[in-house]
PDB file of N, CA and C in Angstrom:
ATOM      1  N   UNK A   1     -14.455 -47.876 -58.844  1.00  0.00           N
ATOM      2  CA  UNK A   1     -13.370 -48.304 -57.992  1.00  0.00           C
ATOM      3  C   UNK A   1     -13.857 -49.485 -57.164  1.00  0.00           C
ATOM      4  N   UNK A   2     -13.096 -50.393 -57.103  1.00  0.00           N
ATOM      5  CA  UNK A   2     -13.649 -51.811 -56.367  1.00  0.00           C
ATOM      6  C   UNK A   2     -12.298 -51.940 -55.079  1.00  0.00           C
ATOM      7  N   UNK A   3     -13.260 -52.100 -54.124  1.00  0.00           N
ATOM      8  CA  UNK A   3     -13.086 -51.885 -52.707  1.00  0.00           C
ATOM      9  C   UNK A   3     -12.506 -53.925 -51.973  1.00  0.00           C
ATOM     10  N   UNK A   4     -11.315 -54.068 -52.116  1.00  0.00           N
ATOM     11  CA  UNK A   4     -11.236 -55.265 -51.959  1.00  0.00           C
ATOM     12  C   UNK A   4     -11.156 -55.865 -50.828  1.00  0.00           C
ATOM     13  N   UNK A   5     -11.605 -57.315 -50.338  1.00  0.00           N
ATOM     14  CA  UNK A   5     -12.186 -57.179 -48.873  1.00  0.00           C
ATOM     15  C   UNK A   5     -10.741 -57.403 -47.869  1.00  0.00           C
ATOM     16  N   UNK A   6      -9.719 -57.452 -48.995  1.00  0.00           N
ATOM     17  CA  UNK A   6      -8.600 -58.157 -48.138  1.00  0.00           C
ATOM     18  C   UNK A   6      -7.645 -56.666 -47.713  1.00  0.00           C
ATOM     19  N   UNK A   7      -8.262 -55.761 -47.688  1.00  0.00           N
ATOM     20  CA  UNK A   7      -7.371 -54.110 -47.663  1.00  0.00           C
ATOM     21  C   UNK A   7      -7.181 -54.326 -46.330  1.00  0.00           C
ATOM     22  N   UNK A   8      -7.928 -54.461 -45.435  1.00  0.00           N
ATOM     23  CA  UNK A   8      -8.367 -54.419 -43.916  1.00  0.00           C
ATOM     24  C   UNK A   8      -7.061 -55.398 -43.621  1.00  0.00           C
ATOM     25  N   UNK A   9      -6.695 -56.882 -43.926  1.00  0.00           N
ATOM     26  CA  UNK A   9      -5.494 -57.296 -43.642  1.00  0.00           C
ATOM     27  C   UNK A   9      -4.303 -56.823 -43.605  1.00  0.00           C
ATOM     28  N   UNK A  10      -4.216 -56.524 -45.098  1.00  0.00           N
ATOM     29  CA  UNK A  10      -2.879 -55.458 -45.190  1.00  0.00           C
ATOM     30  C   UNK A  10      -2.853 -54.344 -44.553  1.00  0.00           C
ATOM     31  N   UNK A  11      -3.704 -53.673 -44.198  1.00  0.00           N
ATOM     32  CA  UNK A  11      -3.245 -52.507 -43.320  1.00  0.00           C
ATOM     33  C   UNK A  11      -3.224 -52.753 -42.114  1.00  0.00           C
ATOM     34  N   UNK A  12      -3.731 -53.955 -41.668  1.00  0.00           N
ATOM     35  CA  UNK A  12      -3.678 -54.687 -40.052  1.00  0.00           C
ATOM     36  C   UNK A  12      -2.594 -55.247 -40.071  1.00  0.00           C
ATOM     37  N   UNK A  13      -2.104 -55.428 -40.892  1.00  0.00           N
ATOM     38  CA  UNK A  13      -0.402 -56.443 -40.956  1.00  0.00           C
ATOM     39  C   UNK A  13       0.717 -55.114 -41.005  1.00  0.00           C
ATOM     40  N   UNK A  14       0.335 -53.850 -42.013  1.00  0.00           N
ATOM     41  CA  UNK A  14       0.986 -53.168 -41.546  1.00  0.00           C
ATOM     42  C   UNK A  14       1.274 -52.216 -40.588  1.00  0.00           C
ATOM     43  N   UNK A  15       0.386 -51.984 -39.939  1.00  0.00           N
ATOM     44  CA  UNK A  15       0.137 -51.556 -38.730  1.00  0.00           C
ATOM     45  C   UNK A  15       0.927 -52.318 -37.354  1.00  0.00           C
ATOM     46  N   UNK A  16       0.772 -53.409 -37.429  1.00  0.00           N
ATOM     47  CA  UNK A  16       1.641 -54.765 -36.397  1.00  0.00           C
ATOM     48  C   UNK A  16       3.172 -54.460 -36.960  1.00  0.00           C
ATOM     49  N   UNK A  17       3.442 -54.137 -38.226  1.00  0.00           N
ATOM     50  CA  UNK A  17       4.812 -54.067 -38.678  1.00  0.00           C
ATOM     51  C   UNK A  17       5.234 -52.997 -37.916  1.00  0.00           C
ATOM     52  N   UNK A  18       4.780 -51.539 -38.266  1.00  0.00           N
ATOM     53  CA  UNK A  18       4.909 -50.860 -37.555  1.00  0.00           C
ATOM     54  C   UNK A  18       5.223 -50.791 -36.001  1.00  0.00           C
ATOM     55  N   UNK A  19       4.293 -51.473 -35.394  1.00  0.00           N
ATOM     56  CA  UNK A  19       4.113 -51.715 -34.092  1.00  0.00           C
ATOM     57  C   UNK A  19       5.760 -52.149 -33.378  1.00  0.00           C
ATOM     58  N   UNK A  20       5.791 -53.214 -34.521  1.00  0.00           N
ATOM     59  CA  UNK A  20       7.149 -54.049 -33.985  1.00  0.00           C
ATOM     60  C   UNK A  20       8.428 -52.957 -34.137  1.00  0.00           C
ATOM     61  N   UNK A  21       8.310 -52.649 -35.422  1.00  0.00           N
ATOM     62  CA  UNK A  21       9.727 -51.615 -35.664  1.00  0.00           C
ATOM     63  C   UNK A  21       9.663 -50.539 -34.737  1.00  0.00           C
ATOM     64  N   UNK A  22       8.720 -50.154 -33.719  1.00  0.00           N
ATOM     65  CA  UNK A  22       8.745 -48.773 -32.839  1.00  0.00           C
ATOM     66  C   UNK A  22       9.148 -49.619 -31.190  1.00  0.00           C
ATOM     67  N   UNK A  23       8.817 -50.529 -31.422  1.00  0.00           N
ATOM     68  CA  UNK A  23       8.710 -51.388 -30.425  1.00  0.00           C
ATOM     69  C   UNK A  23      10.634 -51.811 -30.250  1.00  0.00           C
ATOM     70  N   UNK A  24      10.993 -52.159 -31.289  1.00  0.00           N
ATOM     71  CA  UNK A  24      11.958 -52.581 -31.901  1.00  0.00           C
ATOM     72  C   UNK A  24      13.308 -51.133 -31.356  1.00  0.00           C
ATOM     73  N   UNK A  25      13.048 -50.095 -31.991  1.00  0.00           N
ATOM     74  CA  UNK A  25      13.289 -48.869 -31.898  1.00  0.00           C
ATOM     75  C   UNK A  25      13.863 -48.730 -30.174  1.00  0.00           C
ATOM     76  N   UNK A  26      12.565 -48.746 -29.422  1.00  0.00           N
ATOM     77  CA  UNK A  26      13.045 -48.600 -27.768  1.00  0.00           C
ATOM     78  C   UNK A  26      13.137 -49.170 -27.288  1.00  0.00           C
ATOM     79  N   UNK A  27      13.544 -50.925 -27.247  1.00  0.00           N
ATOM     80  CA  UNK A  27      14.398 -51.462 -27.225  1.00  0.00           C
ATOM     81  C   UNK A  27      15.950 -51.387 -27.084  1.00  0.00           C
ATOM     82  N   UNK A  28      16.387 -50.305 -26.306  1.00  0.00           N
ATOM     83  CA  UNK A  28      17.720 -50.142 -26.912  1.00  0.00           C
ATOM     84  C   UNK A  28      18.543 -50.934 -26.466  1.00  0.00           C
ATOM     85  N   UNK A  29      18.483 -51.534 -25.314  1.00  0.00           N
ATOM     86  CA  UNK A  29      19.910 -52.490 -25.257  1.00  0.00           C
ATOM     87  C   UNK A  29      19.123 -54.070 -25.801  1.00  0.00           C
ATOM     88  N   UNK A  30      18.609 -54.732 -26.857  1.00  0.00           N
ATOM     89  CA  UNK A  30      17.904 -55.265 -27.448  1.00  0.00           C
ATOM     90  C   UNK A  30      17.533 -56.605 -26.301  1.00  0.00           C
ATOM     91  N   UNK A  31      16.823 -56.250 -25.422  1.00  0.00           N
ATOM     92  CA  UNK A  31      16.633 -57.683 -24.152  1.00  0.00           C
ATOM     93  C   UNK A  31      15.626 -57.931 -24.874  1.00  0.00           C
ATOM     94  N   UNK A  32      14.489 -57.921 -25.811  1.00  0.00           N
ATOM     95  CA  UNK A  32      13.388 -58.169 -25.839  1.00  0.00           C
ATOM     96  C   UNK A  32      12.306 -57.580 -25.408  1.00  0.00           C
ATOM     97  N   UNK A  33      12.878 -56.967 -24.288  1.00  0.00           N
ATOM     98  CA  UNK A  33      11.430 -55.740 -23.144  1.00  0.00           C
ATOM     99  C   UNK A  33      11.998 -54.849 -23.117  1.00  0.00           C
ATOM    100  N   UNK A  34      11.210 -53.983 -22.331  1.00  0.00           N
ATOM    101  CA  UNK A  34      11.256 -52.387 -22.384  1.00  0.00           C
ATOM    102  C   UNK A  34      11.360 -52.062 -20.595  1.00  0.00           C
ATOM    103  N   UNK A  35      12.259 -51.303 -20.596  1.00  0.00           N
ATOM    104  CA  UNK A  35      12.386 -51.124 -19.116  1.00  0.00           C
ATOM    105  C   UNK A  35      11.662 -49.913 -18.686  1.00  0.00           C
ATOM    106  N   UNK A  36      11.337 -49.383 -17.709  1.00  0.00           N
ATOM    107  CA  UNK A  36      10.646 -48.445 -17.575  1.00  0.00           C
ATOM    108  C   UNK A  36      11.097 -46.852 -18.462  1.00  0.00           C
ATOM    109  N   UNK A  37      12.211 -46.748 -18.671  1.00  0.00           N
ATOM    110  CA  UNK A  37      13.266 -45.859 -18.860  1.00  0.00           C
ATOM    111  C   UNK A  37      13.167 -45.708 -20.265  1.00  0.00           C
ATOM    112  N   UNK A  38      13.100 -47.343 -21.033  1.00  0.00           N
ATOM    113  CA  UNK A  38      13.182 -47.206 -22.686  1.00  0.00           C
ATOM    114  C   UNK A  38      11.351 -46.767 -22.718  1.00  0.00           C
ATOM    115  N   UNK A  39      10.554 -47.351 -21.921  1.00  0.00           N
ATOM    116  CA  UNK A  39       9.703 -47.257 -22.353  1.00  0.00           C
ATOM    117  C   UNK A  39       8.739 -45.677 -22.260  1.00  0.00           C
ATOM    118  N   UNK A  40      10.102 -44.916 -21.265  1.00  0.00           N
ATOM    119  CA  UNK A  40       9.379 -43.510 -20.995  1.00  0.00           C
ATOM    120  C   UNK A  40      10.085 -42.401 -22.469  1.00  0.00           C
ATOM    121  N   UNK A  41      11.171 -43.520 -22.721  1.00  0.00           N
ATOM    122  CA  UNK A  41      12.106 -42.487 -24.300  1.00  0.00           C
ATOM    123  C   UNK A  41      11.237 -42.373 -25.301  1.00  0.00           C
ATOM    124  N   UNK A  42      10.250 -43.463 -25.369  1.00  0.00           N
ATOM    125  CA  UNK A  42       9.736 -44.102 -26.793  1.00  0.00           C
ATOM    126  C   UNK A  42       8.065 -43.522 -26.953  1.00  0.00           C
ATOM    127  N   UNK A  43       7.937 -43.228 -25.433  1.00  0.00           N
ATOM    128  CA  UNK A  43       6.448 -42.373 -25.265  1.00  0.00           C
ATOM    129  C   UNK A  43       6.252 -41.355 -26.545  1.00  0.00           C
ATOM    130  N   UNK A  44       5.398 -40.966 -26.927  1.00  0.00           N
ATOM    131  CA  UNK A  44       5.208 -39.900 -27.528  1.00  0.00           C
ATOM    132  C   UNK A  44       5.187 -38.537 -26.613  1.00  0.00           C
ATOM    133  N   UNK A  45       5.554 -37.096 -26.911  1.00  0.00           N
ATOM    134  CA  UNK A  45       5.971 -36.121 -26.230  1.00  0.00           C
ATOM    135  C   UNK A  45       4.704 -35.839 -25.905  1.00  0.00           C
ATOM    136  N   UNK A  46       4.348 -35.156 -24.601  1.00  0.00           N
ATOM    137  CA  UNK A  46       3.085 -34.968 -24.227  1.00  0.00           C
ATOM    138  C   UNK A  46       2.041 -35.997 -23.919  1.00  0.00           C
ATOM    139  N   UNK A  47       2.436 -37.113 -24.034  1.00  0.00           N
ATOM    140  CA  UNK A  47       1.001 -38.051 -24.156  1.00  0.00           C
ATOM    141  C   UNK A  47       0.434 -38.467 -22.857  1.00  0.00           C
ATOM    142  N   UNK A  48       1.152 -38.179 -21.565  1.00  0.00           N
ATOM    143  CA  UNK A  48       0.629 -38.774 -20.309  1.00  0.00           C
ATOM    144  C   UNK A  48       1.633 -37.779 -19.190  1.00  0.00           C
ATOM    145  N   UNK A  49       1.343 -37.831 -18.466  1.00  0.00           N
ATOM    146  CA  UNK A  49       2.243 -37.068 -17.325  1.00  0.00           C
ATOM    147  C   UNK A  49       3.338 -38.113 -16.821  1.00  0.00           C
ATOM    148  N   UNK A  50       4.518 -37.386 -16.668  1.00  0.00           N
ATOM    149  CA  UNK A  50       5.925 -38.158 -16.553  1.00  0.00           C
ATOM    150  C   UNK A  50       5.529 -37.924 -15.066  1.00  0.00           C
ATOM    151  N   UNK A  51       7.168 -38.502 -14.636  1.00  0.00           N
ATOM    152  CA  UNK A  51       6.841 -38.888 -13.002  1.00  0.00           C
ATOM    153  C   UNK A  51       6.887 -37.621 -12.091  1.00  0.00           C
ATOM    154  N   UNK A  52       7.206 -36.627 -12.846  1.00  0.00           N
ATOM    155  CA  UNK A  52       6.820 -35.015 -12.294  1.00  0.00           C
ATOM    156  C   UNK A  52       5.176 -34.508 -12.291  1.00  0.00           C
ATOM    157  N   UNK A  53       4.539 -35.020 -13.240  1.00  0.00           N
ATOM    158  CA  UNK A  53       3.237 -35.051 -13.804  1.00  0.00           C
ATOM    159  C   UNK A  53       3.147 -33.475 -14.235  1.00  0.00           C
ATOM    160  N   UNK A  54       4.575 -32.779 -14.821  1.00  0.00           N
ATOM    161  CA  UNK A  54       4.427 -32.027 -15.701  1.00  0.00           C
ATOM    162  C   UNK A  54       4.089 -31.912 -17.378  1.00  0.00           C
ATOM    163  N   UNK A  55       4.097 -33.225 -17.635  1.00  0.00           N
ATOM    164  CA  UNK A  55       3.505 -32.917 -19.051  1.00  0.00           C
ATOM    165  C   UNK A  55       1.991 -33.562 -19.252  1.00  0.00           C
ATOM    166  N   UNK A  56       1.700 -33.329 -20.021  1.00  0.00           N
ATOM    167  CA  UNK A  56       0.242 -33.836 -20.504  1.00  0.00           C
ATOM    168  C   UNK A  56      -0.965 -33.576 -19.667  1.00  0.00           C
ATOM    169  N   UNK A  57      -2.019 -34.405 -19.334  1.00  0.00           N
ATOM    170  CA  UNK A  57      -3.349 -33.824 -19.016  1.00  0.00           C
ATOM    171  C   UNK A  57      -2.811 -34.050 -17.653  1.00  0.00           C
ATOM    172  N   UNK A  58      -3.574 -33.333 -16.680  1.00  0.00           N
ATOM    173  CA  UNK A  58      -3.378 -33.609 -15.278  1.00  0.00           C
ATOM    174  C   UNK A  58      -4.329 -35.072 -14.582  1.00  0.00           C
ATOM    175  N   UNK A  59      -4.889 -35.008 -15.192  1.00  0.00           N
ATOM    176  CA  UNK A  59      -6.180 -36.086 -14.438  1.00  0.00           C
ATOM    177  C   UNK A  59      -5.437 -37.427 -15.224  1.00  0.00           C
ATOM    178  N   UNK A  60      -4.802 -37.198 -16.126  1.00  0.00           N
ATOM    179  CA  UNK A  60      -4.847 -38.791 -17.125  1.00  0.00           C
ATOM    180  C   UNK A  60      -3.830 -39.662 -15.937  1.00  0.00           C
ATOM    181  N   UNK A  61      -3.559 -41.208 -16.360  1.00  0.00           N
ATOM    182  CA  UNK A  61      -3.003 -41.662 -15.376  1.00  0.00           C
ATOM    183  C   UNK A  61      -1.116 -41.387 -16.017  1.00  0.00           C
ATOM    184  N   UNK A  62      -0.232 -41.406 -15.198  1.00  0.00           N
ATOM    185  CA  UNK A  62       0.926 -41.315 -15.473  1.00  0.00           C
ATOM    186  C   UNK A  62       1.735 -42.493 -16.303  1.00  0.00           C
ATOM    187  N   UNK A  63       2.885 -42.216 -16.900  1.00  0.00           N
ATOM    188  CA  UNK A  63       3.502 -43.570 -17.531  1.00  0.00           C
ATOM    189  C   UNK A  63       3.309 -44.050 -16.806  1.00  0.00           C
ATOM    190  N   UNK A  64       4.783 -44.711 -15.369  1.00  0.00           N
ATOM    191  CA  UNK A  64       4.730 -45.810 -14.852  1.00  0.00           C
ATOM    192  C   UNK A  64       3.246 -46.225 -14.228  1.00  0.00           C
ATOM    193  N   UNK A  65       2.446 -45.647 -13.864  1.00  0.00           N
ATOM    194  CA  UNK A  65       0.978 -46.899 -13.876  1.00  0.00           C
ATOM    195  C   UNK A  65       0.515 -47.418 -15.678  1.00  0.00           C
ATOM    196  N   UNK A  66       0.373 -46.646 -16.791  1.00  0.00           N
ATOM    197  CA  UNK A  66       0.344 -47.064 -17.786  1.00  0.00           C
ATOM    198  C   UNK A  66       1.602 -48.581 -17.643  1.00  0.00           C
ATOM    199  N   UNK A  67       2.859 -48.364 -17.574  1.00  0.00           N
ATOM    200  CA  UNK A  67       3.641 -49.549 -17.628  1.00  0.00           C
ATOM    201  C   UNK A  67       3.826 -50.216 -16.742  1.00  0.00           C
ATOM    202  N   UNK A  68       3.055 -50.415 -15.749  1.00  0.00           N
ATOM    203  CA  UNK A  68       2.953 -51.153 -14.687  1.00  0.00           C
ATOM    204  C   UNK A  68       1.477 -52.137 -15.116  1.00  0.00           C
ATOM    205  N   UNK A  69       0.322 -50.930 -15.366  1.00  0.00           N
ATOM    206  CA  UNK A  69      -1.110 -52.303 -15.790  1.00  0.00           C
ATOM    207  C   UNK A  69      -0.578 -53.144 -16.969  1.00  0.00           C
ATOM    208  N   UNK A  70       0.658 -52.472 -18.074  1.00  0.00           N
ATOM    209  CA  UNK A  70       0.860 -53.225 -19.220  1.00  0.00           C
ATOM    210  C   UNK A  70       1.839 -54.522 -18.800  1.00  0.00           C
ATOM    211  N   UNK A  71       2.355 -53.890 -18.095  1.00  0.00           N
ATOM    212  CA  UNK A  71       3.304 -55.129 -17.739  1.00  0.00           C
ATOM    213  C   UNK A  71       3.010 -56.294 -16.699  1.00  0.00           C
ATOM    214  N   UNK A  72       2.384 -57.053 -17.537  1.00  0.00           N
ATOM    215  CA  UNK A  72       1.211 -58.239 -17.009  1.00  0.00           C
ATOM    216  C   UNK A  72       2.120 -59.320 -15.938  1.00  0.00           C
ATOM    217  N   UNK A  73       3.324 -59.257 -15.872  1.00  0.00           N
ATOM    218  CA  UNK A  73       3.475 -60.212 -14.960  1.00  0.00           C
ATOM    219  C   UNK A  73       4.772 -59.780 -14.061  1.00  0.00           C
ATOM    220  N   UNK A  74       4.501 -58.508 -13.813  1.00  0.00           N
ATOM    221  CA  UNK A  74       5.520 -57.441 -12.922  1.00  0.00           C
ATOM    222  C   UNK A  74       6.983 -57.977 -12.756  1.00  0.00           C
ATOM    223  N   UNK A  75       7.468 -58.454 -13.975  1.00  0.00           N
ATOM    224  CA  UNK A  75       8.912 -58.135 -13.984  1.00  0.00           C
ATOM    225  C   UNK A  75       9.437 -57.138 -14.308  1.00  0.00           C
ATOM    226  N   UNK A  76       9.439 -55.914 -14.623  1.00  0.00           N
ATOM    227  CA  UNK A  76      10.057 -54.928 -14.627  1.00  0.00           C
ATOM    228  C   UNK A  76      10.446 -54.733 -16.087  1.00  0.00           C
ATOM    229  N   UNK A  77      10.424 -55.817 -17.236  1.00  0.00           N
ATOM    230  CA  UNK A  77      10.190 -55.484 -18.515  1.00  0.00           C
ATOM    231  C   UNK A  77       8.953 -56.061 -19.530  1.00  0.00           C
ATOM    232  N   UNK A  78       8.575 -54.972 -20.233  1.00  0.00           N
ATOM    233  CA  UNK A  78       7.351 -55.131 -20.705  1.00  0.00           C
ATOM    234  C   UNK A  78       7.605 -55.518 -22.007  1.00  0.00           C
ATOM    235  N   UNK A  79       7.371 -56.613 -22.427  1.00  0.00           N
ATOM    236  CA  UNK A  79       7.632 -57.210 -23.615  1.00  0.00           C
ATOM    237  C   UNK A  79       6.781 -56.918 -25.087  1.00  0.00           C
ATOM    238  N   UNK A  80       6.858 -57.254 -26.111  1.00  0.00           N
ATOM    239  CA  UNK A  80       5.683 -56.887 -27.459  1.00  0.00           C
ATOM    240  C   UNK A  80       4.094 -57.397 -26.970  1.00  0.00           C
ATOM    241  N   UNK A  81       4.643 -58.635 -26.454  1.00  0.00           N
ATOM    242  CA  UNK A  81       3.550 -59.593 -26.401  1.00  0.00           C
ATOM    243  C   UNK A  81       1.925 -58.555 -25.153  1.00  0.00           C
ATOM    244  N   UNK A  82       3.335 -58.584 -24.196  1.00  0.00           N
ATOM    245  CA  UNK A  82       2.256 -57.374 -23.490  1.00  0.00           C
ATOM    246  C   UNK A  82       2.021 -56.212 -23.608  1.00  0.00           C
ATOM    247  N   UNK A  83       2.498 -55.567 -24.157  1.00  0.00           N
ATOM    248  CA  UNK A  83       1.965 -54.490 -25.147  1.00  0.00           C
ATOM    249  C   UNK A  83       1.049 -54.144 -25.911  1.00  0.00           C
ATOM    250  N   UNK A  84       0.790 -55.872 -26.602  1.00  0.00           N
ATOM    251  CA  UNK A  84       0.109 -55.752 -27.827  1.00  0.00           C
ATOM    252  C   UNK A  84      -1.431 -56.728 -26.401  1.00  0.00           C
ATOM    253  N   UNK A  85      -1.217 -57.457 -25.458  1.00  0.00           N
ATOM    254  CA  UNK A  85      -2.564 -57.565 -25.397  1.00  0.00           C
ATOM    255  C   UNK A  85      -3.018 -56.011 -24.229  1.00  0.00           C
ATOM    256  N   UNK A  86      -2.436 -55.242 -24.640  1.00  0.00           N
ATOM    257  CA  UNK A  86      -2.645 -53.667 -23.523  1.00  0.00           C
ATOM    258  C   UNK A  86      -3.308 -53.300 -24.439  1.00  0.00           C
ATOM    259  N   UNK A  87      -3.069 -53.150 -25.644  1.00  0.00           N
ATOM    260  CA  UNK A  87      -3.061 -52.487 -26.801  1.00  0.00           C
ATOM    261  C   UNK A  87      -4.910 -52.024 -26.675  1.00  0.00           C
ATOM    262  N   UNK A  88      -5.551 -50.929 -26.899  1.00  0.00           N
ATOM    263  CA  UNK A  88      -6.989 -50.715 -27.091  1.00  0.00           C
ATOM    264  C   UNK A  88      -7.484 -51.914 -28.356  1.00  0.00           C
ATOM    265  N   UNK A  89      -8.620 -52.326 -28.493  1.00  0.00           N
ATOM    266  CA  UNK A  89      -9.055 -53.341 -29.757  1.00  0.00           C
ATOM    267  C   UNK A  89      -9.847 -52.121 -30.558  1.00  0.00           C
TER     268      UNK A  89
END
């Protein structure tokens, strides 16, 4: 089986595809950004403590500080662009 060096692209391109269509997804009134609201729909269930800090780990930090460090230039919607440089490398 031959291991081709260009796999790593395509699955990095589809991965960004992805990215966009989920991105795309909570988006719902389509501005381009994510308001705090789309961006708490689109969370995954459990993944951080909501603004009750009843779900998820207790110590982790809550959405809105997650969408507040992501949202790099505090307008109140967080766009792909800042998302993707939030994004872990």
């Amino acid at each position: 089986m031959e291991i081709s060096g260009s796999g790593g692209g395509v699955a990095a391109a589809l991965m960004q595809q992805m990215r966009e269509a989920r991105f795309a997804k909570a988006d719902k009134d389509g501005s381009g950004g994510l308001s705090l609201e789309e961006f708490r729909a689109g969370a995954p269930a459990g993944s951080s403590r909501d603004q009750a800090g009843s779900a998820g780990r207790a110590d982790g930090p809550n959405l809105e500080q997650i969408y507040a460090t992501l949202d790099g230039d505090g307008d109140g919607s967080l766009t792909a662009a800042e998302m993707e440089a939030g994004r872990p490398k």
